[in-house]
CSV table of C-alpha atoms and ligand atoms in Angstrom, one decimal:
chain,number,residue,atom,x,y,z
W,108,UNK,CA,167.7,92.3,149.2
W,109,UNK,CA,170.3,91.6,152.1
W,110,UNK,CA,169.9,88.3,154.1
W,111,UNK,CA,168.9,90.5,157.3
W,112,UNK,CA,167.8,89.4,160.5
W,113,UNK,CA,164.8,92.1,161.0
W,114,UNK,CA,161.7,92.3,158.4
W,115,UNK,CA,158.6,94.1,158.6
W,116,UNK,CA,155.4,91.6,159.2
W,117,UNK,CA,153.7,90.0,156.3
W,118,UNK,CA,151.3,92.6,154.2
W,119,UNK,CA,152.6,95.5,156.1
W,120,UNK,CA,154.6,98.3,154.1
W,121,UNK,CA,157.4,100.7,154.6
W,122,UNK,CA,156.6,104.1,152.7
W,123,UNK,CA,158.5,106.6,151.8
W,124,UNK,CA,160.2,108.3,148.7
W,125,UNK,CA,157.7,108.2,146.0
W,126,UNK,CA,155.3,106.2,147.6
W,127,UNK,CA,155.4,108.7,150.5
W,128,UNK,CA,155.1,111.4,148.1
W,129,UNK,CA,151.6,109.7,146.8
W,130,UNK,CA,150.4,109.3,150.2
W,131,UNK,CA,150.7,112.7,151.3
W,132,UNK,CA,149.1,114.3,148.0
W,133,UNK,CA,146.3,112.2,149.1
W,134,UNK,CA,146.2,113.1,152.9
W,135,UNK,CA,146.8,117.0,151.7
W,136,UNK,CA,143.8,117.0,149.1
W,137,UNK,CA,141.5,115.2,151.2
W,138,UNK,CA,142.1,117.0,154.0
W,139,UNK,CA,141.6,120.1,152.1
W,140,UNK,CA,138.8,118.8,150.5
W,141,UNK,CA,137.3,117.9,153.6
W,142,UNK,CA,138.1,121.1,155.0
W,143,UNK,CA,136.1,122.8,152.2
W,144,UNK,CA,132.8,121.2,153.2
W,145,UNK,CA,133.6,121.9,156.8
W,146,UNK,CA,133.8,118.6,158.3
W,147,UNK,CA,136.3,118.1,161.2
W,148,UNK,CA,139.7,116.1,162.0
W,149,UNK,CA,138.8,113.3,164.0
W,150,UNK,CA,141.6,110.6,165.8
W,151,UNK,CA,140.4,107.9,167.8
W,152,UNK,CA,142.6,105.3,169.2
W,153,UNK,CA,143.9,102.2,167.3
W,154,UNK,CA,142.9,99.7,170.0
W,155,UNK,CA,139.8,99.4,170.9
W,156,UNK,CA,137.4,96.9,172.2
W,157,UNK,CA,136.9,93.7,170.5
W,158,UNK,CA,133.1,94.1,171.1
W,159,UNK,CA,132.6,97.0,169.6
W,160,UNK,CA,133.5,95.8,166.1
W,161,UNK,CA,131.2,92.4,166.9
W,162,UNK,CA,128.2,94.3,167.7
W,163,UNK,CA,128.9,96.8,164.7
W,164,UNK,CA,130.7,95.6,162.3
W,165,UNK,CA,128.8,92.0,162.7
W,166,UNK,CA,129.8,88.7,164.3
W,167,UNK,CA,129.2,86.8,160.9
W,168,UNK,CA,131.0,89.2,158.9
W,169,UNK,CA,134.7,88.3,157.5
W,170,UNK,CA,136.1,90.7,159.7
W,171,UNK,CA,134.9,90.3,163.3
W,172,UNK,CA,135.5,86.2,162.1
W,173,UNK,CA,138.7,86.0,161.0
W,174,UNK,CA,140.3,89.3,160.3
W,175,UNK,CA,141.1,91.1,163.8
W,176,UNK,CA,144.4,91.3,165.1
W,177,UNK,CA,143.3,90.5,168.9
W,178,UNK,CA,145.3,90.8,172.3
W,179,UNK,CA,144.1,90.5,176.0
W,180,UNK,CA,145.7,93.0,178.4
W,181,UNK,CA,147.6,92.4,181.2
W,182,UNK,CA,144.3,93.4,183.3
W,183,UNK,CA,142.4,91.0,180.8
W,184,UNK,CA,140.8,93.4,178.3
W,185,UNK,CA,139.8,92.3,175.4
W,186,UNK,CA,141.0,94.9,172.6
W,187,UNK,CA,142.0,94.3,169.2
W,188,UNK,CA,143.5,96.8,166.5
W,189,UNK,CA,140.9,98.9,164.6
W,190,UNK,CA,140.0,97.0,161.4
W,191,UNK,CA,137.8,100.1,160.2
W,192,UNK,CA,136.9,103.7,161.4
W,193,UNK,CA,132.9,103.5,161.5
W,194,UNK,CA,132.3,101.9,164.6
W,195,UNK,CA,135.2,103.8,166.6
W,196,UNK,CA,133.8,107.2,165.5
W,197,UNK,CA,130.2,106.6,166.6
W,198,UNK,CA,131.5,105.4,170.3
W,199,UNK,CA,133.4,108.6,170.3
W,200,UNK,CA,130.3,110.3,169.3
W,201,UNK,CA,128.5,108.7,172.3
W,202,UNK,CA,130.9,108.8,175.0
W,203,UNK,CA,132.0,112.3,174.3
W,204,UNK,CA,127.9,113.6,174.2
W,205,UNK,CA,128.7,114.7,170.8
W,206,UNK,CA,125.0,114.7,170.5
W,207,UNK,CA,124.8,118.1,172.0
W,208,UNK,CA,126.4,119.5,169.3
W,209,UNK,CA,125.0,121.6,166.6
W,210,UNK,CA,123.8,118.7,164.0
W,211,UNK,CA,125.3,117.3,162.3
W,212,UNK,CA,128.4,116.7,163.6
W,213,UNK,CA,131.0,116.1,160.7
W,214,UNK,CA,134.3,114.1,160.7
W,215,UNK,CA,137.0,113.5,158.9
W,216,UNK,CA,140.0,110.9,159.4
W,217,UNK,CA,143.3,109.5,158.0
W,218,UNK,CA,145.1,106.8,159.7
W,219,UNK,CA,146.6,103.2,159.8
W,220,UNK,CA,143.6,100.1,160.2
W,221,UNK,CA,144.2,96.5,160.8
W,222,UNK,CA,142.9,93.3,158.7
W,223,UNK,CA,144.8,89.7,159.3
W,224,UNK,CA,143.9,89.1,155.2
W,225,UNK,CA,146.0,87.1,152.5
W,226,UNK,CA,148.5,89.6,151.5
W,227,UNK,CA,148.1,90.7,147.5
W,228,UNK,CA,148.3,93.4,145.6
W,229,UNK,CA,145.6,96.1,147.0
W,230,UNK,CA,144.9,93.9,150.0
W,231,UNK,CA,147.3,94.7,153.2
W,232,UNK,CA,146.9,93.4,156.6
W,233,UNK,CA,147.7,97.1,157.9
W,234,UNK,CA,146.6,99.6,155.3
W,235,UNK,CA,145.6,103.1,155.7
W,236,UNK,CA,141.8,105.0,155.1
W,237,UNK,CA,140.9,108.6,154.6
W,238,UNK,CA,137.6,108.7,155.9
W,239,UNK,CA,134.2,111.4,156.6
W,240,UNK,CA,131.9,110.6,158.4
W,241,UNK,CA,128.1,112.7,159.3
W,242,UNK,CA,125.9,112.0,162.6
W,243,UNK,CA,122.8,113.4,163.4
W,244,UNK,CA,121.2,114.2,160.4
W,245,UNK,CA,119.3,112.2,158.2
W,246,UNK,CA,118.5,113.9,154.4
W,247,UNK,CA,119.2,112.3,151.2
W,248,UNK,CA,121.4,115.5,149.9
W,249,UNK,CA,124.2,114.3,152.6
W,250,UNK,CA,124.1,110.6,151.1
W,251,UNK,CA,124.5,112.7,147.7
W,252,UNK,CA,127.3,115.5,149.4
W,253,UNK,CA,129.0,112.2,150.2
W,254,UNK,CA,129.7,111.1,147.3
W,255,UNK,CA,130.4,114.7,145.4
W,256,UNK,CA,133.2,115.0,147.8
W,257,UNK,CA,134.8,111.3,147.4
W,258,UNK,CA,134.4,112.2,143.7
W,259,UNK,CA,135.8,115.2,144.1
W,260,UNK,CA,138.8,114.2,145.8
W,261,UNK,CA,139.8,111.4,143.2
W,262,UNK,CA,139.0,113.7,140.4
W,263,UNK,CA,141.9,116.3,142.4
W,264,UNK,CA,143.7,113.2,142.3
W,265,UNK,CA,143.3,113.2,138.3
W,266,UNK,CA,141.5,109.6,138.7
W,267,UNK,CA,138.1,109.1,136.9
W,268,UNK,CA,135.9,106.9,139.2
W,269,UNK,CA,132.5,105.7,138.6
W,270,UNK,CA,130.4,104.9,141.3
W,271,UNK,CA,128.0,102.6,142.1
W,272,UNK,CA,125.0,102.8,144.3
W,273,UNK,CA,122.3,100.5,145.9
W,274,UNK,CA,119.6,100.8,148.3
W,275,UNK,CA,119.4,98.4,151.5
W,276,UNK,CA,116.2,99.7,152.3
W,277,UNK,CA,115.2,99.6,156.0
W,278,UNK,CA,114.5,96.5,157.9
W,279,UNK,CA,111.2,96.1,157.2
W,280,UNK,CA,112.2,96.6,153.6
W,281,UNK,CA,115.3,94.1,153.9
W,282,UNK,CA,113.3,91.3,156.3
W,283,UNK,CA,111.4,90.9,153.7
W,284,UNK,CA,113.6,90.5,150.6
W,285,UNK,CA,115.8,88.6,152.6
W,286,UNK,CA,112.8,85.8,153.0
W,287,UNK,CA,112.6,85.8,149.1
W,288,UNK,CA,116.1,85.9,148.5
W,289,UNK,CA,116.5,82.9,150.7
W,290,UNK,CA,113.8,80.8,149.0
W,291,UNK,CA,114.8,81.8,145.6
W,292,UNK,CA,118.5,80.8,146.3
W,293,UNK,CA,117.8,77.2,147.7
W,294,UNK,CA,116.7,75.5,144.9
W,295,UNK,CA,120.8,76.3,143.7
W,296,UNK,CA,122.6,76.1,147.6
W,297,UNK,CA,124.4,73.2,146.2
W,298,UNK,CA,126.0,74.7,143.1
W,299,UNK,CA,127.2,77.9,145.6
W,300,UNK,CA,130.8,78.3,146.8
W,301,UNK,CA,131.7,76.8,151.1
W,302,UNK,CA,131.6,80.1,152.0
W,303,UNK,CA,128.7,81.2,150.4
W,304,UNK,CA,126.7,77.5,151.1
W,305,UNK,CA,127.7,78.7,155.2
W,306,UNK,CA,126.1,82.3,154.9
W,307,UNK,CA,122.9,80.9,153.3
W,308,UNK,CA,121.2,80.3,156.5
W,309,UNK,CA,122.7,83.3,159.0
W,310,UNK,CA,124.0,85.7,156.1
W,311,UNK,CA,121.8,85.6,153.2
W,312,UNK,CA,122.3,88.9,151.8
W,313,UNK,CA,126.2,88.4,152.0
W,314,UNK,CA,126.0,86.1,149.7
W,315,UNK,CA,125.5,88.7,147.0
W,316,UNK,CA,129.0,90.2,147.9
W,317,UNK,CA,130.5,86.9,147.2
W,318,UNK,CA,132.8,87.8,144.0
W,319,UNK,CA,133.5,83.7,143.1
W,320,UNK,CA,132.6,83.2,139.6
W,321,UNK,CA,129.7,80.3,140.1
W,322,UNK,CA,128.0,82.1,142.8
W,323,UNK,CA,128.0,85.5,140.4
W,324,UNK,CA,125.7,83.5,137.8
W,325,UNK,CA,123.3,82.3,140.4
W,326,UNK,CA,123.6,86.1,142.1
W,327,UNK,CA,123.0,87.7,138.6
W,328,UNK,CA,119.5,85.9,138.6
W,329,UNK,CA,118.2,86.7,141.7
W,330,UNK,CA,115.3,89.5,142.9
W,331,UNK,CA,116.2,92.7,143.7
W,332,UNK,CA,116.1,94.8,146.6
W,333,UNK,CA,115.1,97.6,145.0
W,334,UNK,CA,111.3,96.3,143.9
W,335,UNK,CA,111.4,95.2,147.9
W,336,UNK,CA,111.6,98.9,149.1
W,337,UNK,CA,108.9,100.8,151.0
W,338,UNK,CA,107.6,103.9,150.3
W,339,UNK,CA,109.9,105.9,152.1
W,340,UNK,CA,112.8,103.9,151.4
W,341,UNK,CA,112.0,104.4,147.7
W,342,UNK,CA,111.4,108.0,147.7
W,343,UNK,CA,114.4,108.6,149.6
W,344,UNK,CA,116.6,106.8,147.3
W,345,UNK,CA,115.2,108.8,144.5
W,346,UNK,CA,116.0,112.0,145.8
W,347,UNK,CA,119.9,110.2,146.1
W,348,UNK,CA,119.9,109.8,143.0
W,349,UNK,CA,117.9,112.8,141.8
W,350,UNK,CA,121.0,114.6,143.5
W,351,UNK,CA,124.1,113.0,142.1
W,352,UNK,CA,121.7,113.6,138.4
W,353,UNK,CA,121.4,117.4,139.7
W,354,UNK,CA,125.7,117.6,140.1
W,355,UNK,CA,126.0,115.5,136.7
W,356,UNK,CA,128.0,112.5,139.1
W,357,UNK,CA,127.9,109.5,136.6
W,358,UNK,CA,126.9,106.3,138.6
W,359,UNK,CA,125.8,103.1,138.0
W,360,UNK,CA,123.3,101.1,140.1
W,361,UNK,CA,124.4,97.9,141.2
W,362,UNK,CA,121.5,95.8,143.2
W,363,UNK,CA,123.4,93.6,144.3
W,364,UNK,CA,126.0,96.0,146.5
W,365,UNK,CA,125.5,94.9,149.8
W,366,UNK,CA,129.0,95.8,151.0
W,367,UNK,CA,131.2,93.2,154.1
W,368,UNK,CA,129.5,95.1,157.1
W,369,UNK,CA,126.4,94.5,158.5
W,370,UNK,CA,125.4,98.0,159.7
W,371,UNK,CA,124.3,99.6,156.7
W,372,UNK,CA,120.7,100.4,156.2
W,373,UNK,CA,119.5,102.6,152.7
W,374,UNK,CA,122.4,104.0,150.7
W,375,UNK,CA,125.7,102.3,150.1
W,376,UNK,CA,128.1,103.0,147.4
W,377,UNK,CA,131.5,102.0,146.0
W,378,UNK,CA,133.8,103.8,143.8
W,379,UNK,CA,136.0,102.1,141.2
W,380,UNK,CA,138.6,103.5,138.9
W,381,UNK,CA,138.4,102.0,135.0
W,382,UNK,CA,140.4,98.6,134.8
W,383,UNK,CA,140.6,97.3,138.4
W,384,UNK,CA,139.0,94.9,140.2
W,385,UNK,CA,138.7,96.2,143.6
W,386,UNK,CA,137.1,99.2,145.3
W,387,UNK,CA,138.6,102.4,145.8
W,388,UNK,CA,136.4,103.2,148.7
W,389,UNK,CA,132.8,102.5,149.9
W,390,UNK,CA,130.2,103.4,152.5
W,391,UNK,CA,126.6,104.2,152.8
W,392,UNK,CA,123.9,105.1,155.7
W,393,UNK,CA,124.1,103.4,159.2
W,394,UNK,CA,121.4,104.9,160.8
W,395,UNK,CA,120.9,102.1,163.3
W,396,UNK,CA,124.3,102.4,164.8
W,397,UNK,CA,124.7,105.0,166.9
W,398,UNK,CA,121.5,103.1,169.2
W,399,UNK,CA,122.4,99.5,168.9
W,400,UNK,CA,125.7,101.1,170.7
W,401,UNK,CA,123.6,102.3,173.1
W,402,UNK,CA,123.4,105.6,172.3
W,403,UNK,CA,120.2,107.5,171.1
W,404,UNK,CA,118.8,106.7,167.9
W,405,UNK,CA,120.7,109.1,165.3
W,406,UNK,CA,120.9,108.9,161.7
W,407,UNK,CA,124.3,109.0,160.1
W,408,UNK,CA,126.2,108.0,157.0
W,409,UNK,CA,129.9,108.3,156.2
W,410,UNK,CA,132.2,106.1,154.3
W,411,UNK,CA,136.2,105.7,153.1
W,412,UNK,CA,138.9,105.6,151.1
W,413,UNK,CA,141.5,102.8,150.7
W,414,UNK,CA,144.7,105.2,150.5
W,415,UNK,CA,147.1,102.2,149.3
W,416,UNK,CA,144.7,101.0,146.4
W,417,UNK,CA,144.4,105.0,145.1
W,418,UNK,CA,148.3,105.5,145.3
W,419,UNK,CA,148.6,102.2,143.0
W,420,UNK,CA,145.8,103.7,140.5
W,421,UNK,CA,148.1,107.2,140.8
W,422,UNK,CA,151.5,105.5,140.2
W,423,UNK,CA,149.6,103.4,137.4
W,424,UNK,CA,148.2,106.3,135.6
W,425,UNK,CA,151.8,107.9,136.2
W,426,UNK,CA,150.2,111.0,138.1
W,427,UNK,CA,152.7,113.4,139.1
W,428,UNK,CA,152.7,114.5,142.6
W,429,UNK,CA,154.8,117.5,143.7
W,430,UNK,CA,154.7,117.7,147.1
W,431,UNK,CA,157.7,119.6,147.9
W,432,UNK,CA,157.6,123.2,147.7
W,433,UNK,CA,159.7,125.2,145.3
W,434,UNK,CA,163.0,126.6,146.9
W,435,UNK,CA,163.3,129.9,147.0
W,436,UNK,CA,166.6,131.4,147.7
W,437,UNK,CA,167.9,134.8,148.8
W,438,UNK,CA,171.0,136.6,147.8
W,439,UNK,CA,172.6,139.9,148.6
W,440,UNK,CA,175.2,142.2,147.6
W,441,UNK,CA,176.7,144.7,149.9
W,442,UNK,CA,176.1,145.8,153.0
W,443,UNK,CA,172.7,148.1,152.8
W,444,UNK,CA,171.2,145.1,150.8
W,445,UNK,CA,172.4,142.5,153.6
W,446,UNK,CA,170.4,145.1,156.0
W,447,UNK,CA,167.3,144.8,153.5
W,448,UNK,CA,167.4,141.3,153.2
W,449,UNK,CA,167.6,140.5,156.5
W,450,UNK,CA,164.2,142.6,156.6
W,451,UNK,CA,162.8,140.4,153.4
W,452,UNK,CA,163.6,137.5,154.8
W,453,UNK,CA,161.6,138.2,157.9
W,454,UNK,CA,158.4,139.0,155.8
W,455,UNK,CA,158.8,136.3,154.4
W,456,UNK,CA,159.1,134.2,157.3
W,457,UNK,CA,155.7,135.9,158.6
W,458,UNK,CA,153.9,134.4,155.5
W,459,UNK,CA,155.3,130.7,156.8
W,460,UNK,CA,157.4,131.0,153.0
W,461,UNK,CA,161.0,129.6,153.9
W,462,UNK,CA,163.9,131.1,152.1
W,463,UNK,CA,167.0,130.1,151.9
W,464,UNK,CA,170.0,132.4,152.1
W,465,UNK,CA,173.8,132.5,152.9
W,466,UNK,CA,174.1,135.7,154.6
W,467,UNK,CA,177.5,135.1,156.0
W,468,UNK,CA,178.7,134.9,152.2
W,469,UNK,CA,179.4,138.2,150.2
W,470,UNK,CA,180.4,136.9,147.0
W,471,UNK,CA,177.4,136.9,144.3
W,472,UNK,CA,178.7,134.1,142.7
W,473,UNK,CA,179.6,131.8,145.6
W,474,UNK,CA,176.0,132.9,146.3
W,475,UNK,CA,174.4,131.9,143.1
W,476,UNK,CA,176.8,128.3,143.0
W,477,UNK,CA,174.9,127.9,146.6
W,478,UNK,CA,171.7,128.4,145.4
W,479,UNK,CA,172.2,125.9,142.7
W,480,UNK,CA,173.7,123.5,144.7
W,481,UNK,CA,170.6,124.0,146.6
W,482,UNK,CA,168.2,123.1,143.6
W,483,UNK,CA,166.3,126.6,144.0
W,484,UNK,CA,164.1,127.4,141.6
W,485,UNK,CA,164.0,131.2,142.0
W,486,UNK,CA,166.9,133.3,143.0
W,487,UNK,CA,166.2,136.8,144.6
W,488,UNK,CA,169.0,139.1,143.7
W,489,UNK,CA,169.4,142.3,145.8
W,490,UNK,CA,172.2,144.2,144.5
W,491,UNK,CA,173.0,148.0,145.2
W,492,UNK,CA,171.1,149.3,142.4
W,493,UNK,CA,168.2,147.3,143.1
W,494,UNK,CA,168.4,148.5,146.8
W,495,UNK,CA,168.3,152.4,145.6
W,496,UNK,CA,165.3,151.8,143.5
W,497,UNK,CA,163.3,149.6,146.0
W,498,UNK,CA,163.4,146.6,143.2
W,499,UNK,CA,164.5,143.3,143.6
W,500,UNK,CA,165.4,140.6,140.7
W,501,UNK,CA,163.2,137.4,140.4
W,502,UNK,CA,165.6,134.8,138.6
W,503,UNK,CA,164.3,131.7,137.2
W,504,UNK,CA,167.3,128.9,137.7
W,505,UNK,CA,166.2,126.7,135.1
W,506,UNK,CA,165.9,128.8,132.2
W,507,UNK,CA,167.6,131.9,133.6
W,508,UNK,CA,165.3,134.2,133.0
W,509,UNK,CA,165.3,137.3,134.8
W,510,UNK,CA,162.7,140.1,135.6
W,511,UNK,CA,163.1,142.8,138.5
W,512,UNK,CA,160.3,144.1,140.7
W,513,UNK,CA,159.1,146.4,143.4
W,514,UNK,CA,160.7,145.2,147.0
W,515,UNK,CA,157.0,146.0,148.2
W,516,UNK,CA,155.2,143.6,145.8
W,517,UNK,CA,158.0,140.5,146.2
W,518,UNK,CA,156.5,138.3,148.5
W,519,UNK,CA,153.0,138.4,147.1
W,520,UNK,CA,154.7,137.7,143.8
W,521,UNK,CA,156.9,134.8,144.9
W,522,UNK,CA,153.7,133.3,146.9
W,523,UNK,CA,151.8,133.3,143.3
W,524,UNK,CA,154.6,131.3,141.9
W,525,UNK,CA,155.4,128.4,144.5
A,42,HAM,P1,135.5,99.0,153.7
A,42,HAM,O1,134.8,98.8,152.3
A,42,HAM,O2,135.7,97.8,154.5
A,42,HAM,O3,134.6,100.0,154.5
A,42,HAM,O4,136.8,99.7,153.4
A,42,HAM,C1,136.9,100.9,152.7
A,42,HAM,C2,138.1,100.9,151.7
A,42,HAM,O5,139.3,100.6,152.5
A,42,HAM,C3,138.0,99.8,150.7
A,42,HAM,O6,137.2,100.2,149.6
A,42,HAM,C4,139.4,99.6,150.3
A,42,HAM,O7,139.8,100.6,149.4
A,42,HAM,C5,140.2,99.8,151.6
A,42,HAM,N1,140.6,98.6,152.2
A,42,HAM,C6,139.8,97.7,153.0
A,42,HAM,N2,140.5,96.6,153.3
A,42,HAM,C7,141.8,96.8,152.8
A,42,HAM,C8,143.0,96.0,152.8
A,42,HAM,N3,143.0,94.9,153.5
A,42,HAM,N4,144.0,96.5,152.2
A,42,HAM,C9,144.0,97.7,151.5
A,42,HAM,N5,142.9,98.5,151.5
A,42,HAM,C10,141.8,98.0,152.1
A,42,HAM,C11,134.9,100.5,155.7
A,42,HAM,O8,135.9,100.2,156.3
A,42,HAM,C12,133.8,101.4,156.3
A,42,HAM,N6,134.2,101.8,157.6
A,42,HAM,C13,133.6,102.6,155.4
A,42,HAM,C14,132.5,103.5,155.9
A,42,HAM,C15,132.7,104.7,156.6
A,42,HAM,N7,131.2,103.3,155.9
A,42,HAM,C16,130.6,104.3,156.5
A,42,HAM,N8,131.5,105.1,157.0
């Protein structure tokens, strides 16, 4: 590396080449995915209030503690850069009367977030999410579509996941446990880690996220939420689950997955690929959120994808992306096939296909020496013959293989083969 004066900020990343390469395969199946179960592009800004995250995300939690890049305006406004996409969505959702809609309403996002955390491997202080998120609808088959579709997309990804899934219950439900939790766990406060011996009085349950080896042992034998759930909380978890067994989704269930924010109620889930320590992506139900942010009281679930932890499973697992389109290059020869061509290439440029050419060069061969200079993969050849008979020649540049086919049926056959 050159001694340079200007470098990017600690735990923030340039990408490009192959790394940008990873990155878009993952925007481009996601968003397709997406696409395919009809959720919506969303983009909200990247500031936003500071108390939206506190009253959201939670003021105990890591992230409204220590993790927010904050700035006051000039005019003295409080705003700091998005550290997640939940919370920003569901504002949107009130200020904009999304309500109104036809429920639910169904988003999808990709885009940059902001966390001031110790820079490691998997852990960036800006990082990027792909994101879905459902308001106004409350039905265990969403929790379940949920998942299928985060599944889905890491499985287009060529990554095996496994998921696992808890149940936070409602707060009844979860005041309750949380009383027994808390007596259960004093008798061993002292042999817990700082962090965890300061959540024991505000932020019990947090403790069960804590991933430091001594507090795992205590953690492993403590009650579980799941014998603390109510009726309803039970049967609707069932049916989760009764769903992912329905779509033959492996998962696991974990009942200690209590996840760093504080406004998940019911399901929450995590996916994890084989051999790494951190989560792919997580997210559960937040039904309360959309009223403590002063809107109407709407169920909703949603969760997201780190986008830098996948592309380091991808370029582990040495997953080939091709992103770039196959060239496709046009050549004539003589002048009713540079008349033809021109007509070809237009078609072609009505089905949004770009072809190359070089027109302006009569030569077949300084044609041919173009397209291999321009790494084509398929030359078409229109020669005089070809022109007569309403054929045109396909060739294959790598292996030089050649076939010839109806002027009428080219495009159709080129857009089956890039
Ligand atoms: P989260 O678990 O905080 O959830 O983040 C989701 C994913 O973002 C993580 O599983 C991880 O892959 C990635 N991620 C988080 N922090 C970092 C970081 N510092 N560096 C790299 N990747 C990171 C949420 O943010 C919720 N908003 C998800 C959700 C949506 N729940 C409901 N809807």
């Amino acid at each position: 590396m050159t001694d340079q004066e200007f470098k990017k900020p600690s735990g923030t990343r340039d990408i490009f080449d192959r790394e940008g390469d990873y990155f878009q395969k993952i925007e481009d199946t996601s968003r397709r995915i997406a696409g395919e179960y009809n959720f919506k592009t969303i983009r909200t800004p990247i500031l936003e209030e500071k108390r939206l995250f506190v009253r959201s995300v939670g003021e105990r939690t890591d992230i409204v503690q220590k993790e927010m890049y904050e700035l006051t305006t000039k005019g003295g406004d409080e705003l700091v850069l998005r550290p997640e996409g939940t919370a920003p969505i569901v504002r949107s959702y009130i200020e904009n009367d999304l309500y109104k809609k036809p429920q639910p309403v169904k988003f999808y996002y990709f885009g940059p977030f902001f966390r001031y955390e110790r820079p490691q491997k998997g852990r960036y202080r800006q990082f990027h999410q792909f994101g879905l998120e459902i308001l106004g609808k409350k039905s265990p088959a969403l929790d379940g579509q949920l998942i299928l579709i985060f599944w889905k997309i890491f499985k287009s990804l060529q990554i095996e996941t496994s998921v696992k899934i808890n149940n936070l219950g409602c707060e009844g439900c979860r005041r309750e446990y949380v009383e027994d939790l808390k007596k259960a766990l004093k008798p061993h406060k002292e042999s817990l880690c700082k962090n965890c011996k300061e959540r024991f009085d505000k932020n019990t349950l947090r403790i069960l996220d804590c991933k430091e080896e001594k507090c795992r042992e205590v953690i492993e034998t403590m009650p579980q939420i799941v014998d603390y759930l109510c009726k309803a909380c039970k049967k609707n978890f069932k049916r989760v689950l009764e769903f992912l067994n329905k779509m033959e989704l492996p998962y696991e269930l974990d009942p200690f997955l209590v996840r760093g924010l504080d406004y998940y109620n019911n399901t929450t889930f995590e996916f994890f690929a084989e051999g790494w320590g951190f989560a792919l992506g997580g997210g559960g139900r937040y039904d309360g959120l959309v009223e403590a942010l002063g809107g109407r009281k709407t169920p909703a679930c949603g969760g997201a994808v780190g986008v830098e932890r996948t592309v380091e499973v991808m370029k582990d697992k040495n997953i080939e992306v091709k992103n770039k389109p196959k060239k496709v290059f046009l050549a004539q020869l003589g002048d009713s096939a540079k008349k033809k061509a021109f007509e070809l290439f237009e078609e072609f440029r009505k089905e949004g296909i770009p072809v190359y050419e070089s027109m302006g060069r009569d030569s077949l061969k300084s044609q041919m020496s173009r397209a291999d200079k321009l790494g084509a993969e398929y030359t078409l050849i229109l020669g005089r013959q070809e022109c007569i008979k309403n054929q045109i020649i396909i060739r294959e540049m790598k292996s030089g293989k050649q076939e010839t086919v109806s002027l009428d049926e080219v495009v159709e056959e080129i857009k089956k083969r890039i």
